[in-house]
């Protein structure tokens, strides 16, 4: 039975130079998504998440049977300090470029004016049609070195985005509640067994505060990673899909330890992706910046992976020249045509 989850072909818009490089060298790049032209990439849930965490605390009027303590403070003041520390750390990591992931973007539409203008040098470039079955095979083969995932972007209205943030803040609250309850019963056991309460309680509180902080940070990072699949509904016309490296987003190594995870996270997969990125990252030089990227060669798949080339409305290459070029580099079954859009740069 045919898999209807995926379209048969996905399109990648690029400048003439980049498109020819992909075709000629038989490799494509996954670039740091935080260097894209959407300033909200990876941060669509930030900073509202932290405001909603405070709101969740207020709605629940604190934690059941346990007075939350942190940094020597209690209750709402303590929780404010915890959230403030998390907010400052994560916002600094965004600013410093520590949080990122590597992505190549596709569209379901191979002849879209906004895409030509935004991603293909104002229509001078090309659009490459990738066979989705071959992309998925390529991703499976690449799983030996890193985890590649192909996902459709979901476009969220303001209301949908607000609700997702609220739901996640509540999930984080429940996570703290669970850990707080465990800490409460630990204190009860200390009292019942008449152990040196001060020594054990102090050590226990310190460890509890560290675990709460680490657990919240780890799960927020995981949610930020999930945000690669979401954009504001204003981008809906793009009909975007993304091929990205899973679990690669934090450029600083996260210490290996046990976390209470809301979602399903694999530290082994994260380690493997980290090692792959460290070994394979390259840099594209701009006038005033460098952009990290990962190259993936597809020479074994090239005759089927790219099966269509569309020249932009302002691309001047002749069809006969392009056909000769494609044959020379082994794209024997690749179709080519001119864009149907009548868009001219004056």
Short mmCIF file of C-alpha atoms in Angstrom, two decimals:
data_model
loop_
_atom_site.label_atom_id
_atom_site.label_comp_id
_atom_site.label_asym_id
_atom_site.label_seq_id
_atom_site.Cartn_x
_atom_site.Cartn_y
_atom_site.Cartn_z
CA UNK A 1 0.00 0.00 0.00
CA UNK A 2 1.32 3.44 -0.91
CA UNK A 3 2.39 5.62 2.01
CA UNK A 4 0.10 8.66 1.82
CA UNK A 5 1.88 10.48 4.64
CA UNK A 6 4.39 11.88 2.17
CA UNK A 7 3.99 13.57 -1.21
CA UNK A 8 5.85 11.84 -4.08
CA UNK A 9 8.19 14.77 -4.65
CA UNK A 10 9.47 17.70 -2.61
CA UNK A 11 11.13 20.82 -4.02
CA UNK A 12 14.22 22.68 -2.87
CA UNK A 13 14.67 26.27 -4.09
CA UNK A 14 18.23 27.55 -4.48
CA UNK A 15 20.35 30.14 -6.24
CA UNK A 16 21.84 29.15 -9.59
CA UNK A 17 25.26 28.66 -8.02
CA UNK A 18 23.99 26.44 -5.19
CA UNK A 19 21.68 24.39 -7.44
CA UNK A 20 24.46 23.68 -9.94
CA UNK A 21 26.79 22.77 -7.06
CA UNK A 22 24.23 20.26 -5.71
CA UNK A 23 23.76 18.68 -9.12
CA UNK A 24 27.43 18.64 -10.08
CA UNK A 25 28.93 17.52 -6.74
CA UNK A 26 26.02 15.26 -5.82
CA UNK A 27 25.66 16.53 -2.30
CA UNK A 28 23.30 18.82 -0.42
CA UNK A 29 23.76 20.86 2.71
CA UNK A 30 21.90 20.97 5.98
CA UNK A 31 22.53 24.44 7.39
CA UNK A 32 22.18 25.98 10.84
CA UNK A 33 18.48 26.89 10.94
CA UNK A 34 19.05 29.79 13.33
CA UNK A 35 20.90 31.60 10.51
CA UNK A 36 17.77 31.61 8.33
CA UNK A 37 15.64 34.65 7.49
CA UNK A 38 12.99 33.78 10.12
CA UNK A 39 14.17 35.24 13.41
CA UNK A 40 11.78 33.00 15.37
CA UNK A 41 13.33 29.72 14.21
CA UNK A 42 13.81 27.44 17.23
CA UNK A 43 12.48 30.15 19.56
CA UNK A 44 8.80 30.19 18.62
CA UNK A 45 7.90 29.13 22.20
CA UNK A 46 10.35 31.56 23.86
CA UNK A 47 9.99 33.75 25.95
CA UNK A 48 6.25 33.20 26.49
CA UNK A 49 6.90 29.74 27.91
CA UNK A 50 8.52 31.22 31.02
CA UNK A 51 5.61 33.61 31.62
CA UNK A 52 3.23 30.68 31.31
CA UNK A 53 5.27 28.65 33.82
CA UNK A 54 4.71 31.41 36.39
CA UNK A 55 1.03 31.49 35.47
CA UNK A 56 0.75 27.71 36.00
CA UNK A 57 2.22 28.11 39.48
CA UNK A 58 -0.31 30.82 40.30
CA UNK A 59 -3.26 28.87 38.89
CA UNK A 60 -2.37 25.83 41.02
CA UNK A 61 -1.47 28.01 44.01
CA UNK A 62 1.87 26.27 44.41
CA UNK A 63 2.69 22.59 44.87
CA UNK A 64 0.60 20.07 46.75
CA UNK A 65 1.73 19.52 50.36
CA UNK A 66 5.18 20.89 49.66
CA UNK A 67 6.48 24.43 50.03
CA UNK A 68 8.80 24.90 47.08
CA UNK A 69 12.29 26.06 48.05
CA UNK A 70 15.11 27.28 45.85
CA UNK A 71 18.24 29.36 46.50
CA UNK A 72 17.23 29.82 50.13
CA UNK A 73 13.82 31.26 49.20
CA UNK A 74 10.35 29.75 49.50
CA UNK A 75 7.09 29.59 47.59
CA UNK A 76 6.38 31.89 44.66
CA UNK A 77 9.59 33.90 45.16
CA UNK A 78 11.64 30.69 44.94
CA UNK A 79 9.82 29.56 41.81
CA UNK A 80 10.33 32.99 40.21
CA UNK A 81 14.08 32.68 40.79
CA UNK A 82 14.17 29.21 39.21
CA UNK A 83 12.25 30.32 36.13
CA UNK A 84 14.36 33.48 35.83
CA UNK A 85 17.58 31.41 35.87
CA UNK A 86 16.25 29.07 33.18
CA UNK A 87 15.06 31.98 31.05
CA UNK A 88 18.37 33.82 31.26
CA UNK A 89 20.38 30.69 30.46
CA UNK A 90 18.33 29.65 27.44
CA UNK A 91 18.07 33.18 26.03
CA UNK A 92 21.85 33.55 26.40
CA UNK A 93 22.37 30.25 24.60
CA UNK A 94 20.22 31.49 21.73
CA UNK A 95 22.18 34.75 21.63
CA UNK A 96 25.53 32.95 21.73
CA UNK A 97 24.49 30.47 19.02
CA UNK A 98 24.74 27.42 21.26
CA UNK A 99 21.23 26.21 20.38
CA UNK A 100 20.85 25.20 16.74
CA UNK A 101 20.07 22.31 14.44
CA UNK A 102 20.94 21.49 10.83
CA UNK A 103 18.16 21.55 8.25
CA UNK A 104 17.41 21.51 4.53
CA UNK A 105 14.01 22.92 3.61
CA UNK A 106 11.60 21.70 0.91
CA UNK A 107 8.21 22.75 -0.41
CA UNK A 108 5.34 20.71 -1.81
CA UNK A 109 5.02 23.36 -4.54
CA UNK A 110 7.75 23.56 -7.18
CA UNK A 111 6.70 26.82 -8.78
CA UNK A 112 5.76 29.32 -6.08
CA UNK A 113 6.49 33.01 -6.52
CA UNK A 114 7.27 33.69 -2.86
CA UNK A 115 9.80 30.84 -2.88
CA UNK A 116 11.45 32.07 -6.08
CA UNK A 117 11.79 35.54 -4.62
CA UNK A 118 12.90 34.49 -1.15
CA UNK A 119 15.15 31.50 -1.73
CA UNK A 120 16.17 31.40 -5.40
CA UNK A 121 17.85 34.74 -6.02
CA UNK A 122 14.66 36.58 -6.99
CA UNK A 123 13.75 33.97 -9.61
CA UNK A 124 17.23 33.69 -11.16
CA UNK A 125 17.86 30.32 -9.51
CA UNK A 126 16.49 26.81 -9.79
CA UNK A 127 14.11 24.49 -8.01
CA UNK A 128 15.24 20.87 -7.59
CA UNK A 129 12.62 18.14 -7.26
CA UNK A 130 13.65 15.38 -4.84
CA UNK A 131 11.93 11.98 -4.92
CA UNK A 132 10.60 11.43 -1.41
CA UNK A 133 11.03 7.64 -1.46
CA UNK A 134 14.72 8.17 -2.18
CA UNK A 135 15.01 10.81 0.57
CA UNK A 136 13.58 8.31 3.06
CA UNK A 137 15.96 5.57 1.87
CA UNK A 138 18.84 8.00 2.18
CA UNK A 139 17.75 8.91 5.72
CA UNK A 140 17.60 5.22 6.67
CA UNK A 141 21.12 4.60 5.37
CA UNK A 142 22.39 7.69 7.20
CA UNK A 143 20.99 6.35 10.49
CA UNK A 144 24.24 4.44 10.96
CA UNK A 145 26.06 7.75 11.51
CA UNK A 146 23.31 10.14 12.63
CA UNK A 147 19.53 10.40 12.80
CA UNK A 148 17.84 12.22 9.92
CA UNK A 149 14.12 12.95 10.08
CA UNK A 150 11.76 14.26 7.41
CA UNK A 151 8.83 16.17 8.88
CA UNK A 152 6.04 18.36 7.54
CA UNK A 153 5.90 21.82 9.06
CA UNK A 154 2.74 22.54 11.02
CA UNK A 155 1.55 26.14 10.85
CA UNK A 156 0.09 27.41 14.10
CA UNK A 157 -2.36 30.22 14.61
CA UNK A 158 -1.72 32.53 17.56
CA UNK A 159 -4.40 30.69 19.52
CA UNK A 160 -2.90 27.27 18.71
CA UNK A 161 0.57 28.48 19.64
CA UNK A 162 -0.65 29.93 22.93
CA UNK A 163 -2.42 26.67 23.77
CA UNK A 164 0.66 24.56 23.02
CA UNK A 165 2.79 26.80 25.24
CA UNK A 166 0.20 26.59 28.02
CA UNK A 167 -0.01 22.79 27.75
CA UNK A 168 3.76 22.43 27.90
CA UNK A 169 4.02 24.77 30.89
CA UNK A 170 1.44 22.60 32.66
CA UNK A 171 3.48 19.49 31.78
CA UNK A 172 6.53 21.10 33.36
CA UNK A 173 4.48 21.99 36.44
CA UNK A 174 3.36 18.36 36.74
CA UNK A 175 6.98 17.27 36.45
CA UNK A 176 7.97 19.51 39.38
CA UNK A 177 4.91 18.33 41.32
CA UNK A 178 6.01 14.73 40.90
CA UNK A 179 9.54 15.48 42.07
CA UNK A 180 8.26 17.68 44.93
CA UNK A 181 6.00 14.89 46.16
CA UNK A 182 8.96 12.49 46.20
CA UNK A 183 10.98 15.05 48.15
CA UNK A 184 8.09 15.48 50.62
CA UNK A 185 7.96 11.77 51.37
CA UNK A 186 11.75 11.67 51.73
CA UNK A 187 11.52 14.27 54.50
CA UNK A 188 8.74 12.25 56.17
CA UNK A 189 10.98 9.17 56.13
CA UNK A 190 13.81 11.17 57.70
CA UNK A 191 11.51 12.23 60.54
CA UNK A 192 10.01 8.75 61.07
CA UNK A 193 13.35 7.01 61.23
CA UNK A 194 14.82 9.70 63.53
CA UNK A 195 17.91 10.21 61.38
CA UNK A 196 20.07 13.35 61.71
CA UNK A 197 17.48 15.49 59.99
CA UNK A 198 19.54 18.59 59.35
CA UNK A 199 22.45 16.91 57.57
CA UNK A 200 20.33 14.67 55.33
CA UNK A 201 17.70 17.34 54.69
CA UNK A 202 20.27 19.93 53.61
CA UNK A 203 22.04 17.51 51.28
CA UNK A 204 18.71 16.30 49.98
CA UNK A 205 17.44 19.85 49.35
CA UNK A 206 20.58 20.81 47.45
CA UNK A 207 20.39 17.72 45.27
CA UNK A 208 16.66 18.25 44.79
CA UNK A 209 17.17 21.83 43.59
CA UNK A 210 19.86 20.71 41.13
CA UNK A 211 17.70 17.90 39.79
CA UNK A 212 14.68 20.17 39.36
CA UNK A 213 16.75 22.71 37.44
CA UNK A 214 18.43 20.08 35.23
CA UNK A 215 15.16 18.29 34.51
CA UNK A 216 13.37 21.48 33.52
CA UNK A 217 16.28 22.63 31.35
CA UNK A 218 16.55 19.26 29.61
CA UNK A 219 12.82 19.12 28.83
CA UNK A 220 12.68 22.73 27.64
CA UNK A 221 15.59 21.96 25.30
CA UNK A 222 13.64 18.96 24.01
CA UNK A 223 10.59 21.15 23.36
CA UNK A 224 12.76 23.68 21.56
CA UNK A 225 13.95 20.83 19.38
CA UNK A 226 10.34 19.91 18.61
CA UNK A 227 9.76 23.50 17.50
CA UNK A 228 11.65 22.73 14.27
CA UNK A 229 8.30 21.31 13.09
CA UNK A 230 6.30 24.50 13.78
CA UNK A 231 6.00 27.94 12.22
CA UNK A 232 3.53 30.81 12.44
CA UNK A 233 0.57 30.52 10.09
CA UNK A 234 1.80 33.54 8.11
CA UNK A 235 4.26 31.16 6.40
CA UNK A 236 1.54 28.68 5.45
CA UNK A 237 1.83 29.33 1.72
CA UNK A 238 5.30 27.74 1.72
CA UNK A 239 3.90 24.20 2.32
CA UNK A 240 7.23 23.37 3.91
CA UNK A 241 8.87 20.08 4.83
CA UNK A 242 12.19 19.75 6.63
CA UNK A 243 14.94 17.16 6.63
CA UNK A 244 16.97 17.68 9.80
CA UNK A 245 19.45 16.08 12.14
CA UNK A 246 17.64 14.85 15.23
CA UNK A 247 19.07 15.65 18.67
CA UNK A 248 21.87 17.87 17.44
CA UNK A 249 20.71 21.26 18.58
CA UNK A 250 22.82 21.96 21.65
CA UNK A 251 26.39 22.76 20.65
CA UNK A 252 27.49 22.43 24.27
CA UNK A 253 27.59 18.89 25.57
CA UNK A 254 24.76 18.04 27.93
CA UNK A 255 26.05 16.00 30.85
CA UNK A 256 25.03 12.38 30.70
CA UNK A 257 22.72 11.71 33.63
CA UNK A 258 19.20 10.45 34.29
CA UNK A 259 16.38 12.88 33.60
CA UNK A 260 12.63 12.74 34.09
CA UNK A 261 11.51 13.26 30.50
CA UNK A 262 8.07 14.43 29.41
CA UNK A 263 8.75 13.23 25.87
CA UNK A 264 10.93 10.40 24.61
CA UNK A 265 14.58 11.39 24.47
CA UNK A 266 17.56 9.20 23.71
CA UNK A 267 20.87 10.30 25.20
CA UNK A 268 22.62 7.73 23.00
CA UNK A 269 21.06 9.24 19.87
CA UNK A 270 22.02 12.71 21.06
CA UNK A 271 25.61 11.61 21.67
CA UNK A 272 25.82 10.00 18.23
CA UNK A 273 24.48 13.12 16.52
CA UNK A 274 26.86 15.34 18.51
CA UNK A 275 29.85 13.27 17.46
CA UNK A 276 28.71 13.25 13.84
CA UNK A 277 28.31 17.04 13.79
CA UNK A 278 31.70 17.60 15.43
CA UNK A 279 33.37 15.40 12.80
CA UNK A 280 31.55 16.74 9.75
CA UNK A 281 30.67 20.39 10.32
CA UNK A 282 31.91 22.88 7.72
CA UNK A 283 31.44 26.62 7.35
CA UNK A 284 30.13 28.86 4.61
CA UNK A 285 31.81 32.27 4.72
CA UNK A 286 29.68 35.40 4.32
CA UNK A 287 30.81 39.01 4.27
CA UNK A 288 30.52 39.39 8.03
CA UNK A 289 29.65 35.92 9.34
CA UNK A 290 30.17 32.17 9.02
CA UNK A 291 27.28 29.68 8.70
CA UNK A 292 27.80 26.11 9.95
CA UNK A 293 26.54 23.33 7.67
CA UNK A 294 26.75 19.57 7.17
CA UNK A 295 27.20 18.09 3.68
CA UNK A 296 25.58 14.81 2.65
CA UNK A 297 26.80 13.09 -0.50
CA UNK A 298 24.21 11.22 -2.54
CA UNK A 299 26.25 9.93 -5.49
CA UNK A 300 24.77 6.43 -5.13
CA UNK A 301 21.24 7.87 -5.37
CA UNK A 302 21.65 10.76 -7.78
CA UNK A 303 19.77 9.29 -10.75
CA UNK A 304 16.60 8.89 -8.69
CA UNK A 305 16.98 11.34 -5.81
CA UNK A 306 16.69 14.43 -8.04
CA UNK A 307 14.20 13.77 -10.81
CA UNK A 308 13.08 17.27 -11.80
CA UNK A 309 14.73 20.67 -12.34
CA UNK A 310 12.63 23.83 -12.74
CA UNK A 311 14.35 27.02 -13.90
CA UNK A 312 13.17 30.21 -12.24
CA UNK A 313 11.21 32.91 -14.10
CA UNK A 314 14.38 35.05 -14.36
CA UNK A 315 16.75 32.18 -15.09
CA UNK A 316 18.25 32.53 -18.58
CA UNK A 317 19.69 29.02 -19.06
CA UNK A 318 18.56 27.33 -22.26
CA UNK A 319 16.75 24.01 -21.94
CA UNK A 320 19.12 22.32 -24.41
CA UNK A 321 22.15 23.38 -22.35
CA UNK A 322 20.56 22.16 -19.15
CA UNK A 323 19.70 18.79 -20.70
CA UNK A 324 23.33 18.31 -21.80
CA UNK A 325 24.49 19.29 -18.29
CA UNK A 326 22.15 16.79 -16.65
CA UNK A 327 23.23 13.95 -18.95
CA UNK A 328 26.90 14.74 -18.34
CA UNK A 329 26.44 14.32 -14.59
CA UNK A 330 24.33 11.19 -14.83
CA UNK A 331 20.78 12.50 -14.33
CA UNK A 332 19.41 10.44 -17.19
CA UNK A 333 15.78 10.37 -16.06
CA UNK A 334 15.60 13.96 -14.78
CA UNK A 335 12.95 16.22 -16.31
CA UNK A 336 13.57 19.94 -16.75
CA UNK A 337 11.35 22.89 -17.55
CA UNK A 338 10.90 26.62 -17.16
CA UNK A 339 8.75 28.20 -14.44
CA UNK A 340 5.19 29.02 -15.49
CA UNK A 341 5.26 32.25 -13.46
CA UNK A 342 5.55 35.47 -15.46
CA UNK A 343 7.71 37.40 -13.03
CA UNK A 344 10.37 39.69 -14.49
CA UNK A 345 12.96 41.81 -12.68
CA UNK A 346 12.99 45.32 -14.16
#
